[in-house]
Amino acid sequence: MCADMKPANSTTWRTLQNIVSTPTNLVVEGGREVPLTTAANHLVSFFKKKAVKHPEAKEPQAPPRPTSMFRAITRQELVDALRYIKCHRACGPDDVYNEALVHLPKVARTALLRMFNRSLSRGIVPREWKRGTIVPFLKPGKPAGKVESYRPITLTSTMAKLMERIIHGRLRHLVTSENQAGFRAGMSATDVLMWLRAQVQPTSASKTPRTSAVFVDFSRAFDSVDHDLLLQRLQKLNVDPHLAHWTLNFLTDRQVRVRMGHRHYSRTEVFTCGVPQGTVLGPLLFNIFMEDLTADLNRSGALHYFYADDLTIVARGRDLELVLKQALDMLSHWPRTHFMDVNVGKTNVCHFRSRRDAPVLRYRSMELENVETPKLLGVTFSKHRGFGHHTKSMKNKSLKTLIKLSAVSNTLLGASRDAIRCFHLALVSSSMQYACPAWFGIASDTDLDTMDSVQAHGASLACGLPATTNTYDSLLEANVPSVSEKAKYLTFKAFLLSSLRGGPRAANVARCFPPSSEIGKLHTEITAAYGSVEPLADAPTLNHRIIIRPWTLEAVTKEMDDAVKKKVSGEAVAHRHPADHEVWTDGSYIEDTSSVAGAALIFKKGRATKQSLSVERGARAFAHNAWLYMPAYVALSPTSASTVVSVS
């Protein structure tokens, strides 16, 4: 069986997952194992208790029937939503798979679009779309015998998810805060971790002020979202009444049941609070709900960053104790009005690089635990400089996985060499390289050597080499890069991307990687061959991609004249920032003059203007457009006839 394991086979990964993962199909009650159906009933009762409306919360009042003009869902919105559907995913209670929706013929898509518009115009969600099946996932490091150790992930109707994706496209522009990185395009957990590193990392220019951070853990955050307050928030943001009415109906009277194994189900329960985890719209609604807290914390003067429901508050300088107390006082008031609790037992504080007696911080008269190795989003920081604790935890985790992986790596009867190598890269190497921009440059050479030795151990396992084989030889034989080299590449890539995006993220990477650092020196060395590499000072920076609301543009149909189609297309392009244009070139350049020819098509107020370009010192940037994404970073020196200030 092991010899037939292939990375491209889904059965192989399911078998490997059963070997590597911890069993999660048993719930122990009173020291004894219970049947799966009984366990499912225990879990659904526990999840329902978490999603019960607060006694002081008001019942959501259905908004009045919308009188504004209904903005129908366009066929293009449906096509865009179908394009983002992922196949080979689990179906919901209706047993409709994504593959069926992707391959719908034109007539069926028209009928589906008509049904979506009818649902949105009336603000009514079909009952089948509000049914869900909860698949409990064991939280990392939690005992499988306790019901509170499981995270509820809901499987819902695939047609409901398709409709949610369309609604998501019309609501996502409401989340504008730079302090939320969870569930947002172009942002990830690495942004939060690099932000924290930038705050606590000492600078050589001057004496670094004292820095303290509070890591806040919310209890039942997604399950505590009050529907009435969420509706008020949507109305405050002037959301289309049809969208607000549909969203409230989508969240009301949701019926769920828990599935254990493949065919053991619990009884059906009705949830009256919260946003369902596992849906497309749930995370966005949660971010919208938390925008009020972000605004309150900004007024307190404390720096903070969200990743979904993980909140980190940072204060620096002499008044950090006062600033953190004000932030905690504001944080204690907000849950009372929004019916969301803070788990004080899991909320802790760390005073970085402080050798004096740490100030005592309290939340509602309860003292917060002072820790020296706080853990945020899977990365363990240290009170003092270094990442030794994170390295140790990654080593222990990786070695446990390698021990389990050795069960299928016999040189005679085990899986093939390429298969084991693929398993190692997916299960071990990727976990060690996780969020490497947050620790690369701070981790010591000893830490890097430790992770490289674990990488070499996995490489030796894949190739069937003796355990005493040299680290370099093992990596070379398996064609696997060392963790230090891969982390350096990924960190440099993140450095360039964050620098291009500008704003707070560019400031964070500039602080994390000054010119004297290894990444800073590498950047200087590479960009020296490109002439002028100063940032584009004249062009405003776009932190996020421009989102054009589809209902603000005139709908285009195939019956329209070409002139009308061209006009509407020009208006769509004009929504982009006037300083952001595309330049086309064949990549050729003149060696003697170091110049290159290009052309740009610029839309201004719906009218197209053609311009020819002759760019000095930009030839190599065009010709070597695949080398470390440098064309997007090089500041070109256009001639007097050119007004283009950015290159894509």
XYZ file of C-alpha atoms in Angstrom, residues 214-500:
287
model
C -1.273 43.114 25.763
C -2.518 40.013 23.936
C -6.302 39.938 24.205
C -8.330 36.776 23.784
C -12.077 37.094 23.185
C -14.431 34.362 24.349
C -16.763 33.026 21.674
C -16.090 36.036 19.447
C -17.822 34.804 16.281
C -20.683 33.248 18.248
C -21.313 36.455 20.232
C -22.003 38.853 17.351
C -25.369 40.414 18.120
C -27.623 40.624 15.075
C -29.367 43.827 16.150
C -26.080 45.685 16.704
C -24.732 44.367 13.405
C -27.839 45.643 11.620
C -27.397 49.043 13.257
C -23.807 49.078 12.105
C -24.817 48.335 8.517
C -27.465 51.055 8.583
C -24.940 53.503 10.039
C -22.662 52.794 7.085
C -25.539 53.564 4.668
C -25.615 50.058 3.266
C -28.200 49.432 0.568
C -31.437 48.512 2.418
C -31.869 45.452 0.215
C -28.443 44.165 1.288
C -29.119 44.893 4.982
C -32.529 43.191 4.826
C -31.068 40.109 3.111
C -28.129 39.890 5.547
C -30.423 39.964 8.589
C -32.619 37.242 7.118
C -29.509 35.204 6.323
C -28.443 35.235 9.998
C -31.885 34.678 11.532
C -33.118 31.237 12.598
C -30.187 29.215 11.345
C -30.635 25.462 11.872
C -27.555 23.341 12.489
C -26.584 19.853 13.495
C -23.237 18.229 14.285
C -21.738 15.413 12.255
C -19.275 12.968 13.801
C -17.505 10.635 11.431
C -19.344 10.190 8.138
C -22.881 9.256 9.152
C -23.449 10.065 12.829
C -25.592 13.206 13.281
C -26.940 15.080 16.280
C -30.364 16.589 16.722
C -31.094 19.894 14.963
C -30.816 23.131 16.947
C -31.608 26.775 16.134
C -28.899 29.396 16.722
C -30.078 32.912 17.606
C -26.752 34.747 17.767
C -23.377 34.964 16.067
C -22.094 34.576 12.535
C -21.502 31.044 11.217
C -17.885 29.959 10.824
C -17.209 28.306 7.490
C -19.362 30.650 5.428
C -18.165 33.271 2.948
C -20.041 36.200 4.465
C -19.459 35.415 8.162
C -15.847 36.691 8.465
C -16.676 39.938 6.631
C -19.669 40.610 8.903
C -17.443 39.989 11.910
C -14.891 42.531 10.666
C -17.659 45.086 10.134
C -18.926 44.435 13.664
C -15.455 45.001 15.175
C -14.890 48.334 13.396
C -16.423 50.205 16.358
C -13.834 48.768 18.750
C -11.040 49.788 16.374
C -12.293 53.374 16.385
C -12.472 53.402 20.207
C -8.940 52.054 20.617
C -7.586 54.644 18.189
C -8.952 57.359 20.465
C -7.130 55.863 23.472
C -3.727 56.503 21.860
C -2.633 52.849 22.013
C -1.311 51.062 18.963
C -3.266 47.948 18.098
C -3.744 45.347 15.391
C -6.431 42.739 14.779
C -6.161 39.424 13.041
C -9.790 38.253 13.066
C -10.557 38.063 16.819
C -6.915 38.140 17.975
C -6.209 41.620 19.322
C -2.742 42.949 20.191
C -2.370 46.308 21.972
C 1.054 47.989 22.172
C 2.224 51.057 24.070
C 5.692 52.629 24.092
C 7.521 55.294 26.071
C 7.345 56.534 29.613
C 3.548 56.748 29.699
C 2.938 53.223 28.460
C 1.310 52.145 31.744
C -1.197 55.001 31.548
C -1.917 54.368 27.863
C -2.483 50.647 28.405
C -4.766 51.310 31.369
C -6.857 53.669 29.256
C -7.035 51.094 26.466
C -8.035 48.334 28.910
C -10.690 50.566 30.476
C -12.126 51.244 27.055
C -11.877 47.555 26.207
C -13.776 46.644 29.382
C -16.601 49.044 28.492
C -17.022 47.943 24.872
C -17.934 44.269 25.586
C -20.683 45.393 27.975
C -22.445 47.289 25.219
C -21.678 44.775 22.481
C -22.216 41.578 24.520
C -18.790 40.081 23.863
C -16.599 38.820 26.704
C -12.821 38.815 27.122
C -11.197 35.617 28.352
C -9.052 37.031 31.158
C -7.392 33.665 31.759
C -5.928 33.662 28.250
C -5.255 37.405 28.062
C -1.687 38.252 29.066
C 0.856 41.048 28.939
C 4.562 41.151 28.120
C 6.981 43.958 28.999
C 9.703 43.637 26.366
C 13.355 44.173 27.362
C 12.314 45.468 30.779
C 14.547 44.545 33.724
C 12.744 46.608 36.323
C 9.647 45.561 38.216
C 6.863 45.200 35.690
C 3.730 47.326 36.260
C 0.590 45.438 37.163
C -2.204 45.735 34.620
C -5.791 44.856 35.410
C -8.905 44.174 33.415
C -12.050 44.811 35.453
C -10.070 44.502 38.708
C -8.581 41.147 37.580
C -4.818 41.086 37.248
C -3.441 40.075 33.861
C -0.730 37.439 33.712
C 2.752 38.717 32.951
C 4.536 36.344 30.547
C 8.059 36.330 29.137
C 7.359 34.260 25.997
C 4.053 35.423 24.504
C 2.655 33.506 21.557
C 0.844 35.289 18.736
C -0.600 33.568 15.676
C 1.665 30.549 16.032
C 4.919 32.472 16.610
C 6.523 32.587 20.062
C 8.175 35.907 20.885
C 10.644 36.489 23.687
C 10.789 39.226 26.283
C 14.419 39.730 25.344
C 15.999 39.597 21.902
C 15.989 36.219 20.181
C 13.670 33.492 18.949
C 15.093 30.487 20.759
C 11.739 29.489 22.255
C 10.053 29.577 18.839
C 12.851 27.500 17.327
C 12.559 24.917 20.089
C 8.792 24.562 19.643
C 9.136 24.262 15.855
C 11.832 21.618 16.252
C 9.724 19.504 18.626
C 6.670 19.776 16.401
C 8.607 18.886 13.249
C 10.374 15.911 14.811
C 7.056 14.460 15.975
C 5.726 14.734 12.425
C 8.879 13.141 10.986
C 8.546 10.214 13.389
C 5.010 9.602 12.138
C 6.095 10.134 8.540
C 8.737 7.438 8.916
C 5.873 4.910 9.102
C 5.502 5.131 5.296
C 9.158 5.755 4.345
C 10.633 2.245 4.280
C 13.226 1.994 1.488
C 11.880 -1.373 0.329
C 8.121 -1.264 0.913
C 7.529 2.412 1.615
C 6.435 5.273 -0.604
C 8.684 6.511 -3.367
C 11.465 9.008 -2.832
C 9.594 11.798 -4.624
C 6.453 11.124 -2.572
C 8.274 11.309 0.774
C 10.023 14.482 -0.336
C 6.660 16.026 -1.226
C 5.205 14.985 2.146
C 8.193 16.484 3.957
C 7.895 19.820 2.145
C 4.150 20.020 2.809
C 4.064 18.887 6.439
C 7.453 19.777 7.942
C 9.331 22.330 5.870
C 6.330 24.633 5.406
C 5.643 24.771 9.159
C 9.254 25.747 9.943
C 9.182 28.493 7.284
C 5.857 29.887 8.510
C 5.960 33.663 9.073
C 9.724 33.729 8.533
C 9.773 37.540 7.911
C 8.785 37.922 11.572
C 11.864 36.139 12.908
C 14.502 36.239 10.163
C 17.304 38.571 11.177
C 16.551 38.140 14.884
C 16.958 34.378 15.088
C 20.540 33.496 15.948
C 22.827 31.352 13.820
C 22.300 28.553 16.326
C 18.538 28.722 15.801
C 18.964 28.587 12.025
C 21.372 25.653 12.300
C 18.830 23.820 14.452
C 16.087 24.228 11.854
C 18.492 23.275 9.059
C 19.334 20.058 10.894
C 15.631 19.175 11.115
C 15.300 19.943 7.406
C 18.250 17.670 6.678
C 16.698 14.924 8.804
C 13.589 15.018 6.621
C 15.727 15.026 3.486
C 17.625 11.957 4.717
C 14.310 10.253 5.416
C 13.155 10.919 1.859
C 16.366 9.638 0.265
C 16.987 6.734 2.611
C 20.310 8.154 3.776
C 21.968 7.315 7.111
C 21.242 9.647 9.998
C 24.953 10.534 10.181
C 24.969 12.069 6.694
C 26.242 15.625 6.505
C 23.511 18.303 6.546
C 24.636 19.883 3.282
C 24.899 16.530 1.501
C 21.412 15.467 2.653
C 19.823 18.670 1.391
C 21.706 18.458 -1.894
C 20.725 14.819 -2.454
C 17.023 15.540 -1.812
C 17.125 18.816 -3.776
C 15.673 20.666 -0.771
C 16.828 24.175 0.207
C 17.918 24.874 3.751
C 15.486 26.685 6.016
C 17.857 29.636 6.367
C 18.181 30.162 2.591
C 14.461 29.690 1.947
C 13.578 32.036 4.805
C 15.965 34.634 3.402
C 14.306 34.455 -0.007
C 10.766 34.654 1.416
C 11.730 37.517 3.715
C 13.276 39.501 0.894
C 10.181 38.934 -1.225
C 7.947 40.145 1.623
C 10.266 43.141 2.060
C 9.817 44.174 -1.573
C 6.058 43.649 -1.635
C 5.482 45.561 1.600
C 7.726 48.393 0.391
C 5.696 48.691 -2.788
